[in-house]
mmCIF file of C-alpha atoms in Angstrom:
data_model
loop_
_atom_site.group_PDB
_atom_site.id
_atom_site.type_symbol
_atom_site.label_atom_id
_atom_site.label_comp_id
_atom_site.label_asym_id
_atom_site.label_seq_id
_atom_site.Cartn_x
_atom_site.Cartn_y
_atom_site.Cartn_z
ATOM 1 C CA UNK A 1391 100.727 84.468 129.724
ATOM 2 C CA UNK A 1392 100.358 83.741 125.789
ATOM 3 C CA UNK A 1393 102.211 86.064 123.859
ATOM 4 C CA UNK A 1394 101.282 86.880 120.395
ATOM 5 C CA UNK A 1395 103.226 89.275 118.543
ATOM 6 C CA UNK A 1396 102.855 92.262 120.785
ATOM 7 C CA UNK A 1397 100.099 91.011 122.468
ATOM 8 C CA UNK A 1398 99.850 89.291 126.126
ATOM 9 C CA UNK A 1399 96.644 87.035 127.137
ATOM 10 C CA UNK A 1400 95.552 85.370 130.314
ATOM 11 C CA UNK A 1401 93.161 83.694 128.604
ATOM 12 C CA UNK A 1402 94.140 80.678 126.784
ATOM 13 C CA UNK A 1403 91.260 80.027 124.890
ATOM 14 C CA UNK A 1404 90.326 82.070 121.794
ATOM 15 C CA UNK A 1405 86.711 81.519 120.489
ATOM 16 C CA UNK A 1406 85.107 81.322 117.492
ATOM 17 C CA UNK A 1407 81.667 83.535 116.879
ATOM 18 C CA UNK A 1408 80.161 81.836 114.428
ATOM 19 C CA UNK A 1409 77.020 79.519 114.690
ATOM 20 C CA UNK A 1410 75.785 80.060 117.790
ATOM 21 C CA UNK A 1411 71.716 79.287 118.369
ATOM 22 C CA UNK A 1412 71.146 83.542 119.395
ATOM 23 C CA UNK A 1413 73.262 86.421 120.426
ATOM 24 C CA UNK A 1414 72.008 86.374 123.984
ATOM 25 C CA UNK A 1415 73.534 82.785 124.238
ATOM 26 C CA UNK A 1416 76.207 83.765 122.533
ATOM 27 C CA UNK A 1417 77.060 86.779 124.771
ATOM 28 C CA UNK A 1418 77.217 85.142 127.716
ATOM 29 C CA UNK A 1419 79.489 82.278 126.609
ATOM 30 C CA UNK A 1420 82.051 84.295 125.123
ATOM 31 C CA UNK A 1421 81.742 86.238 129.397
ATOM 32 C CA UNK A 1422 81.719 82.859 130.866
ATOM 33 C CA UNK A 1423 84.621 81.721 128.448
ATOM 34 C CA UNK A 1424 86.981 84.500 129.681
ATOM 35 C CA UNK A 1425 88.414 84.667 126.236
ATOM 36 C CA UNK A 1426 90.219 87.380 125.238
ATOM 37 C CA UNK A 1427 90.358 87.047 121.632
ATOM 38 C CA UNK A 1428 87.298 86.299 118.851
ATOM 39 C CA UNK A 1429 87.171 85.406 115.706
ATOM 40 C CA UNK A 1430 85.259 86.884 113.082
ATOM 41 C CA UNK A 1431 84.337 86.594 109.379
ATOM 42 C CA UNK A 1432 84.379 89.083 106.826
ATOM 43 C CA UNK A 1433 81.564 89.260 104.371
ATOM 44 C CA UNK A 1434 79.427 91.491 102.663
ATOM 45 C CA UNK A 1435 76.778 93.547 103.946
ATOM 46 C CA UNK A 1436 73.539 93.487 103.334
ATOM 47 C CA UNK A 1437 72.606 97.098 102.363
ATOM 48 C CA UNK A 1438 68.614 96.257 102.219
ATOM 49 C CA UNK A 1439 68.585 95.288 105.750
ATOM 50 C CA UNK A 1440 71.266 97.611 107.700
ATOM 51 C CA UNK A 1441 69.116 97.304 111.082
ATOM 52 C CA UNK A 1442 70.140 93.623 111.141
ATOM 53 C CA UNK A 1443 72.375 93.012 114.509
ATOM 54 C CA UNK A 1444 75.536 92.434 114.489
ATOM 55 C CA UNK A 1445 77.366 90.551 117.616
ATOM 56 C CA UNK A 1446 80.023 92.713 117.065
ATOM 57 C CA UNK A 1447 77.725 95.650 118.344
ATOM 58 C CA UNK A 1448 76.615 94.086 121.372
ATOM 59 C CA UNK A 1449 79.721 93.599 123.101
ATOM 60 C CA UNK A 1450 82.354 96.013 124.031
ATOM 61 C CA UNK A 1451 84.514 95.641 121.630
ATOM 62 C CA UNK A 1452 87.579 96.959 123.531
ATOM 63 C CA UNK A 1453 87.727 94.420 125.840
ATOM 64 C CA UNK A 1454 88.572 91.639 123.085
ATOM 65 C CA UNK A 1455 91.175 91.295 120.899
ATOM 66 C CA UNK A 1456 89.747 90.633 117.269
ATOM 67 C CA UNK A 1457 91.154 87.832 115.042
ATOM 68 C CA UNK A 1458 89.310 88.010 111.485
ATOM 69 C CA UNK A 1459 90.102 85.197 109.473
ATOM 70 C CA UNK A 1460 90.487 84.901 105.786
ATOM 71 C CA UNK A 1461 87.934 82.150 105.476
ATOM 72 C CA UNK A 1462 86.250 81.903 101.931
ATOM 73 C CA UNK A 1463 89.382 82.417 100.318
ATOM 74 C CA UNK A 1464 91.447 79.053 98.083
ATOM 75 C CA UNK A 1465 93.869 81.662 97.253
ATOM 76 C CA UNK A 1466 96.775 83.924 98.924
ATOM 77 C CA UNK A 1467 95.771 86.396 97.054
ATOM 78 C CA UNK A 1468 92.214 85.957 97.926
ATOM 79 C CA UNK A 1469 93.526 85.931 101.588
ATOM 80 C CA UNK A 1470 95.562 88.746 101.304
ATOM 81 C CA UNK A 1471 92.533 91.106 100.334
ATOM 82 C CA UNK A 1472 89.924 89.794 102.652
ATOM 83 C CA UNK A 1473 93.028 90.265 105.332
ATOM 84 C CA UNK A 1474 93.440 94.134 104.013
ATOM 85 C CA UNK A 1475 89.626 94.505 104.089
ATOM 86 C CA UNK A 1476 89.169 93.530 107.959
ATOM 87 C CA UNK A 1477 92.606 95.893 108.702
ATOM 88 C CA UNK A 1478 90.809 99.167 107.352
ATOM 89 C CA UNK A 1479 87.962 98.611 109.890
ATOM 90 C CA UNK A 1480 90.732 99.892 112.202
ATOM 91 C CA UNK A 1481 89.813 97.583 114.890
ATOM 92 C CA UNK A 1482 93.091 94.878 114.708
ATOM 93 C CA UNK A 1483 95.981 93.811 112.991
ATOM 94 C CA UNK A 1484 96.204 90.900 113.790
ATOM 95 C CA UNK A 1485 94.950 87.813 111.123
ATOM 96 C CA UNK A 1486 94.106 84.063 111.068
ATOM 97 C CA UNK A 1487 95.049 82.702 107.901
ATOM 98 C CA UNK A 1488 93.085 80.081 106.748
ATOM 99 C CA UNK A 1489 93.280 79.573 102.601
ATOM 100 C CA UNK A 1490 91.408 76.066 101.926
ATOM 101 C CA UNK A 1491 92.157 73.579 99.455
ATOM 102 C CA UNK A 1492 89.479 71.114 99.849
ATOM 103 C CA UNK A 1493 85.000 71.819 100.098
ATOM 104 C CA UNK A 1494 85.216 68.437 101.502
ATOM 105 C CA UNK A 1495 87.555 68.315 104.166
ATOM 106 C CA UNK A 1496 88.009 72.192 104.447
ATOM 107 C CA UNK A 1497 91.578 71.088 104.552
ATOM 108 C CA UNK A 1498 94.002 73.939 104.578
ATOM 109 C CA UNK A 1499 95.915 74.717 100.956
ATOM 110 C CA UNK A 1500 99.603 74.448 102.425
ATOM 111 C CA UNK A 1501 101.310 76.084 99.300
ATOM 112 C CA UNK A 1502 98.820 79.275 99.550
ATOM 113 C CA UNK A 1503 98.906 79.897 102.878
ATOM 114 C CA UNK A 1504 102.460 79.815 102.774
ATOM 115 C CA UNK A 1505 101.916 82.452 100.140
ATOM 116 C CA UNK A 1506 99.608 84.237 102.029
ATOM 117 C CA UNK A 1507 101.355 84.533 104.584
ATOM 118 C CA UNK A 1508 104.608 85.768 103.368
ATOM 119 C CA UNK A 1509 102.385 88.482 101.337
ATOM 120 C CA UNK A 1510 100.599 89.487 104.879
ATOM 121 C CA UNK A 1511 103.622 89.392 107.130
ATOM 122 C CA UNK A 1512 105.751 92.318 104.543
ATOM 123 C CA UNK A 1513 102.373 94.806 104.922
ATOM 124 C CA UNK A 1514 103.097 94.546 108.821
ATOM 125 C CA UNK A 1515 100.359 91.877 110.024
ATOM 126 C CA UNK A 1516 100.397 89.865 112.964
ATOM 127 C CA UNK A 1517 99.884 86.472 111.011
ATOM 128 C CA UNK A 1518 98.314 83.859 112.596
ATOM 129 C CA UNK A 1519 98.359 80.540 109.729
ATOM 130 C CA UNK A 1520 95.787 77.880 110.242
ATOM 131 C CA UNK A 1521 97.418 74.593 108.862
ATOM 132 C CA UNK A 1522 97.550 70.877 108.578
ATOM 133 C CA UNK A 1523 99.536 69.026 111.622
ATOM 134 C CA UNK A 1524 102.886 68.767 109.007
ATOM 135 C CA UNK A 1525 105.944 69.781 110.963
ATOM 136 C CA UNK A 1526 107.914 70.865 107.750
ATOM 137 C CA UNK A 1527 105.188 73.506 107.007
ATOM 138 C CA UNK A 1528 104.976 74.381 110.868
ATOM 139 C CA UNK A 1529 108.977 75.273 110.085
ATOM 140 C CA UNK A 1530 108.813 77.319 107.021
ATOM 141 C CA UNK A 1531 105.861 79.118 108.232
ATOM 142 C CA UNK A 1532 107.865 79.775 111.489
ATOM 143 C CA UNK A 1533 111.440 80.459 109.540
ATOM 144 C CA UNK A 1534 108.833 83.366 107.739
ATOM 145 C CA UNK A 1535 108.161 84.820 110.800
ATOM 146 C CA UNK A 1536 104.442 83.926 111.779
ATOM 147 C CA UNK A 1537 103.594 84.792 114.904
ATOM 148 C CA UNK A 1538 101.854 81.665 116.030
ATOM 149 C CA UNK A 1539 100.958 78.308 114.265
ATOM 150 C CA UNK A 1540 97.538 76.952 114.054
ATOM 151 C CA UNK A 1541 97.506 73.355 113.136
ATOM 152 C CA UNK A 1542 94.098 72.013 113.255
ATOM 153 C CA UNK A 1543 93.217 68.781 115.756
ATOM 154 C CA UNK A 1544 91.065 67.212 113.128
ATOM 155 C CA UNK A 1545 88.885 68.816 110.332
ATOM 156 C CA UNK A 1546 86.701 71.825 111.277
ATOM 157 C CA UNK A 1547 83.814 71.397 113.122
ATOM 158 C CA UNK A 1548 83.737 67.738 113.045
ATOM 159 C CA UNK A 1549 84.782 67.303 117.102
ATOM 160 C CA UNK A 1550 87.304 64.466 116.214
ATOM 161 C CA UNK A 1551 89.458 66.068 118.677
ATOM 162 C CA UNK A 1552 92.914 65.658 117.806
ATOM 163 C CA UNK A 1553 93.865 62.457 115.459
ATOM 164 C CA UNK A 1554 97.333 62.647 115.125
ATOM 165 C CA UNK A 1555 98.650 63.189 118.732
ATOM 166 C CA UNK A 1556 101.703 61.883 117.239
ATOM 167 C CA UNK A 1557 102.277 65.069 114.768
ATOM 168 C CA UNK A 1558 101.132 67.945 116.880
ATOM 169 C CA UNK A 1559 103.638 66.804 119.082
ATOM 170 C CA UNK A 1560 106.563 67.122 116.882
ATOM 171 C CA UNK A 1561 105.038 70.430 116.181
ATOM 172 C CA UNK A 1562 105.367 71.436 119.644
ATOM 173 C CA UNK A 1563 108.268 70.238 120.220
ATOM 174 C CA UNK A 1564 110.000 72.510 117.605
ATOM 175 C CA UNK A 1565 108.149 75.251 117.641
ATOM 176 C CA UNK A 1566 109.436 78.688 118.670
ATOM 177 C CA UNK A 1567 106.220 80.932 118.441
ATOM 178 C CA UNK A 1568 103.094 79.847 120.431
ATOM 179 C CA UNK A 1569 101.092 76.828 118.822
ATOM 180 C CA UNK A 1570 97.587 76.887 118.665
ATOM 181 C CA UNK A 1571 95.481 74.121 118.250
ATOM 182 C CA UNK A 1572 93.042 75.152 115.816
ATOM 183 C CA UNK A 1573 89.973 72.986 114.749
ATOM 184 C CA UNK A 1574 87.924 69.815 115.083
ATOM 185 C CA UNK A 1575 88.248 69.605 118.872
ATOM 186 C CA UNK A 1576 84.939 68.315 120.334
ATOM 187 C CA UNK A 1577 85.330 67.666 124.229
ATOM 188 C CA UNK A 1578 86.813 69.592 127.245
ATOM 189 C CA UNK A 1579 89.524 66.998 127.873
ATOM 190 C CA UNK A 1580 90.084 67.215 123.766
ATOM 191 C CA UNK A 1581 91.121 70.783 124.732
ATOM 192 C CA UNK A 1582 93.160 69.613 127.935
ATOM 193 C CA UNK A 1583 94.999 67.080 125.745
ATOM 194 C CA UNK A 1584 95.891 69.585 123.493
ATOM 195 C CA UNK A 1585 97.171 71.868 126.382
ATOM 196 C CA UNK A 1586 98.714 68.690 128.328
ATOM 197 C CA UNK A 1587 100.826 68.305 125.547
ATOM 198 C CA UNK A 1588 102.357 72.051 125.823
ATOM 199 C CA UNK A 1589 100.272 73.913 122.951
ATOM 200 C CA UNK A 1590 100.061 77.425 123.802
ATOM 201 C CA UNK A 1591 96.609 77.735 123.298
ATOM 202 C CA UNK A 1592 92.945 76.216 121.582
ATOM 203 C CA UNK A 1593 90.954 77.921 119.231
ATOM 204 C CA UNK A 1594 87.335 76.340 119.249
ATOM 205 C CA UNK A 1595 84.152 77.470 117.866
ATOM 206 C CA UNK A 1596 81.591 74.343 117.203
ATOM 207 C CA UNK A 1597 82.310 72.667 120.169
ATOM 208 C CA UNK A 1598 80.774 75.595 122.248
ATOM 209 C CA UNK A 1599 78.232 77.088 119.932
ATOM 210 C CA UNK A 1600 76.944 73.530 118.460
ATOM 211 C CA UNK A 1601 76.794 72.271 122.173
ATOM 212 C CA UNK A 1602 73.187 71.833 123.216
ATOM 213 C CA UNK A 1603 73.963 74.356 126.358
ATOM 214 C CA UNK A 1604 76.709 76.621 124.981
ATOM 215 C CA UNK A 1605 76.969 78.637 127.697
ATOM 216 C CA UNK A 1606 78.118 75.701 130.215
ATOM 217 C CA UNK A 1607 80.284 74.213 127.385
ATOM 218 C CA UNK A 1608 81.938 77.775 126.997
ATOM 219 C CA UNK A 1609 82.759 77.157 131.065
ATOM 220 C CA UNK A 1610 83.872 73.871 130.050
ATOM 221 C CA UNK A 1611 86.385 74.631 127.539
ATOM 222 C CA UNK A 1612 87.761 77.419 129.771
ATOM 223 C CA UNK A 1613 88.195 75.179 132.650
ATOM 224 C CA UNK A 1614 89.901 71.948 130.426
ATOM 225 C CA UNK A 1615 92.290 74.574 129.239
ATOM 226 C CA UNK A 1616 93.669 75.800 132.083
ATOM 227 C CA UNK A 1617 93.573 72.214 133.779
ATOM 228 C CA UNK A 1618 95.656 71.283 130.576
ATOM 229 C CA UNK A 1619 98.010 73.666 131.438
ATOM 230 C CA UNK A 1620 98.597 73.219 135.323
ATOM 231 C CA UNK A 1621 99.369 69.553 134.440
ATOM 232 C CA UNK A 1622 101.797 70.714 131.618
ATOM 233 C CA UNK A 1623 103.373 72.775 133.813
ATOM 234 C CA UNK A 1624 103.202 70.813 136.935
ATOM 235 C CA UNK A 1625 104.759 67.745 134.382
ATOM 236 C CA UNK A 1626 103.223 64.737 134.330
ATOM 237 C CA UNK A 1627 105.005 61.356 136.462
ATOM 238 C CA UNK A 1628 106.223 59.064 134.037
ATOM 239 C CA UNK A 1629 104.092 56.406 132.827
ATOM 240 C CA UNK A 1630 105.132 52.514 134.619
ATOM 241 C CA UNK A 1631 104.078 49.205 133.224
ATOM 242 C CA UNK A 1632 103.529 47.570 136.993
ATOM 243 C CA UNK A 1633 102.271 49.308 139.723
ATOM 244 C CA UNK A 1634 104.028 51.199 142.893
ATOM 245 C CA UNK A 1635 102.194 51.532 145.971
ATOM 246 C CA UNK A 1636 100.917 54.982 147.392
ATOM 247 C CA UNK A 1637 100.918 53.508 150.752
ATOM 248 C CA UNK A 1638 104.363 52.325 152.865
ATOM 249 C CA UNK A 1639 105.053 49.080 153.263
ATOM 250 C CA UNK A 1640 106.690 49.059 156.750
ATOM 251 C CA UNK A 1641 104.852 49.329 160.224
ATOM 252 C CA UNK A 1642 101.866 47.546 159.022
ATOM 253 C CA UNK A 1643 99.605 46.742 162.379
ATOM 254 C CA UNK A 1644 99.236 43.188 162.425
ATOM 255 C CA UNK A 1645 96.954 40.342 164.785
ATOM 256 C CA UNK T 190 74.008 108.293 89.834
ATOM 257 C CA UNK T 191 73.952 104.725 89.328
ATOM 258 C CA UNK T 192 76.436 102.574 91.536
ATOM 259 C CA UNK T 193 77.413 98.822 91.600
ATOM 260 C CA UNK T 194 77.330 98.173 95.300
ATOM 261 C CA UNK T 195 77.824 94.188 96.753
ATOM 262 C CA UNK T 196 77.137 93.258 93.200
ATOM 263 C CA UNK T 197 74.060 95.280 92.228
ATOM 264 C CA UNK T 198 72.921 97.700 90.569
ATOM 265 C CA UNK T 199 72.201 100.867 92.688
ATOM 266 C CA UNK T 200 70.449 103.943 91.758
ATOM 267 C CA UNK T 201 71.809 106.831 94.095
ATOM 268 C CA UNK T 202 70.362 110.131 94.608
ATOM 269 C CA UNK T 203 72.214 113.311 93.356
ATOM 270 C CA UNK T 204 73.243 114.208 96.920
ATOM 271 C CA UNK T 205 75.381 111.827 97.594
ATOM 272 C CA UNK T 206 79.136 112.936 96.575
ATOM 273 C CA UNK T 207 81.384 111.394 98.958
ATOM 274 C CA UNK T 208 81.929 107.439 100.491
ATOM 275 C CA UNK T 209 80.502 108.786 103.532
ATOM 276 C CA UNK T 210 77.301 110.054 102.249
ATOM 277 C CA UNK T 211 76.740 106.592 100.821
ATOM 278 C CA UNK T 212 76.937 105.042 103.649
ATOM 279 C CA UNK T 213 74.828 107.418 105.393
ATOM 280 C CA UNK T 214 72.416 107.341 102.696
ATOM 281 C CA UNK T 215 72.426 103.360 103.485
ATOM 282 C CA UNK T 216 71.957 104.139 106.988
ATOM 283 C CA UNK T 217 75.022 102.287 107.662
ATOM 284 C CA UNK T 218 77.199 105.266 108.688
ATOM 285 C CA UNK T 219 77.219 104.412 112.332
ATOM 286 C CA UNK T 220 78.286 100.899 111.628
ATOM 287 C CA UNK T 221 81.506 99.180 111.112
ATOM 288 C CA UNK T 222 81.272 99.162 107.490
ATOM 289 C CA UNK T 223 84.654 98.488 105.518
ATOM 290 C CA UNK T 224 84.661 99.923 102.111
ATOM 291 C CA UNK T 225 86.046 98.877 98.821
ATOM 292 C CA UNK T 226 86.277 101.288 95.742
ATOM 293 C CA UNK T 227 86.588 100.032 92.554
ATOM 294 C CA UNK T 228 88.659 97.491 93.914
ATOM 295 C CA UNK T 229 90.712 99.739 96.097
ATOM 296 C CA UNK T 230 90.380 99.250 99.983
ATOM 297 C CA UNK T 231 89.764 102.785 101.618
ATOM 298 C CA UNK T 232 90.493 103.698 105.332
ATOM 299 C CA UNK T 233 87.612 104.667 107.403
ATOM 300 C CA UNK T 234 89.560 108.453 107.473
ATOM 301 C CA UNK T 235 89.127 108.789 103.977
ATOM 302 C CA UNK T 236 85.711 107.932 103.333
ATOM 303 C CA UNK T 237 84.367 111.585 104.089
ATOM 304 C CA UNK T 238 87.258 113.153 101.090
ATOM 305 C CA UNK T 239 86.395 109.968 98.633
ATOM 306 C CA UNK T 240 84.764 110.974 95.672
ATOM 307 C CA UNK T 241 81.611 108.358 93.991
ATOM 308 C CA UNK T 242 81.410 108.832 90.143
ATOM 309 C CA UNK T 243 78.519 107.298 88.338
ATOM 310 C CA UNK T 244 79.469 103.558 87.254
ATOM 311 C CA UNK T 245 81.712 102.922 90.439
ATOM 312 C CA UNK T 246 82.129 99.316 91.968
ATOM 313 C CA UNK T 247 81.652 99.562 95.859
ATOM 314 C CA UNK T 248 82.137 96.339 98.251
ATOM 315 C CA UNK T 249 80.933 97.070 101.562
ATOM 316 C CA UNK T 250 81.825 94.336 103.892
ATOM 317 C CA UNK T 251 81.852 93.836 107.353
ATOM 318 C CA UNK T 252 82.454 91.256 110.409
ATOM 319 C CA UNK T 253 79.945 88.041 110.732
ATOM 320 C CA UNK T 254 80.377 85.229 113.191
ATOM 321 C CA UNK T 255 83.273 82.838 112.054
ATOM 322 C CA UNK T 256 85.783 80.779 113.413
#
């Protein structure tokens, strides 16, 4: 079970909704998926065209948890209202924090989403911070009281998968709220790395709905993570530098 | 009245008093439409006693695909 905040999940995987080539598509890899949580955007409507769909209206919506994010903000203040905003719809509470520094890299702006989240977690938010892979912010974010930490594998949507093994595992290794890799993972076994390595869970978007067949990459995701997981749980043999033979030596029929 | 909604310049008929009416009047009343008032963030229960006066600033946003 992943346990965020008050929340419990079976699912592992939490999806991204963004992108995807049509909302038929799109339905059935978020079914095929199993996730339990989505992500969502908050921007403005457009009040010439209110018949336009919306994905939110085609599924039913109380079978998923939603996890707006504060995407489009570079400041915690920014973050803060767009986080308010997506609260009054009355549909969640919870928030993925993602305040970025960088147009280039879409980096994550450490200071402000410290900020932000601070700010979100005192008006009673179940604060979910996307970050960088830096341990020391991992801490303080954690010693606020996040409920989960999102450092990203690699930059968003560029399927890198994740670049520094080295630091997500440090973050995992301290951590005391689930970790969530969040970001630039590209592959299935990207996603069963990340789980292999004891993250909690993988929040992916591109990967499935940039995949030329979504719907079998939404399968494939699903099934990488929870492969990830057996083998974390199962723990992995130790790695040797010579080999040792599967089959006994003794009783060997001979001529 | 005349209303800034989303950044433009809206001219509303006299019959619309309330938030709600607004967003009925956009056809948008069924949706989930989050509203911001002169840059005050109203819950969905209060949009039916929220007053519009002429000049006011409304955001209405709502959820889009995103990761």
């Amino acid at each position: 079970m992943l346990k965020i905040g008050p929340y419990e999940f079976h699912s592992r995987l939490l999806l991204g909704t963004g992108k995807f080539p049509d909302f038929e598509i799109q339905k059935k890899a978020v079914e095929v998926s199993e996730t339990q949580i989505l992500t969502f955007a908050v921007r403005r409507m457009n009040i010439y065209e209110p018949s336009q769909p919306n994905f939110l209206e085609m599924i039913d919506v109380s079978k998923y948890t939603l996890l707006p994010n504060t995407a489009g903000a570079s400041t915690a203040e920014e973050a803060v209202r767009i986080a308010k905003l997506a609260k009054a719809s009355g549909l969640c509470d919870m928030i993925k924090v993602e305040v970025i520094g960088d147009p280039k890299t879409l980096l994550p702006d450490p200071i402000e989403t410290l900020k932000a989240s601070e700010m979100l977690l005192e008006e009673g938010f179940i604060v979910l911070p996307y970050t960088s892979d830096d341990v020391l912010l991992a801490k303080r974010l954690q010693d606020l009281g996040v409920h989960a930490i999102m450092p990203g594998a690699s930059p968003i949507g560029s399927g890198q998968g994740i670049i520094n093994p080295l630091n997500l595992s440090f973050i995992i290794e301290q951590a005391t709220v689930p970790v969530i890799v969040d970001a630039g993972i590209g592959t299935p076994s990207d996603a069963a790395i990340a789980m292999e390595m004891g993250a909690s869970g993988v929040l992916l978007n591109t990967a499935v709905s940039g995949a030329k067949d979504p719907v079998k990459m939404a399968l494939a995701m699903k099934l990488g993570i929870e492969a990830g997981r057996l083998g974390y749980e199962a723990g992995r043999i130790a790695k040797k530098r010579y080999a040792t033979a599967s089959s006994p030596m003794e009783g060997m029929s001979r001529v | 009245m005349k209303l800034n909604v989303n950044g433009e310049q809206v001219e509303i008929p006299n019959t619309v008093e309330k938030v709600s009416d607004l967003l009925e009047h956009l056809g948008i009343n069924e949706k989930v439409a989050i509203v911001e008032l002169n840059a005050n963030i109203l819950q969905k229960a209060d949009h039916a006693a929220t007053k519009l006066t002429n000049g006011d600033r409304v955001e209405i946003v709502h959820f889009v695909g995103g990761g």
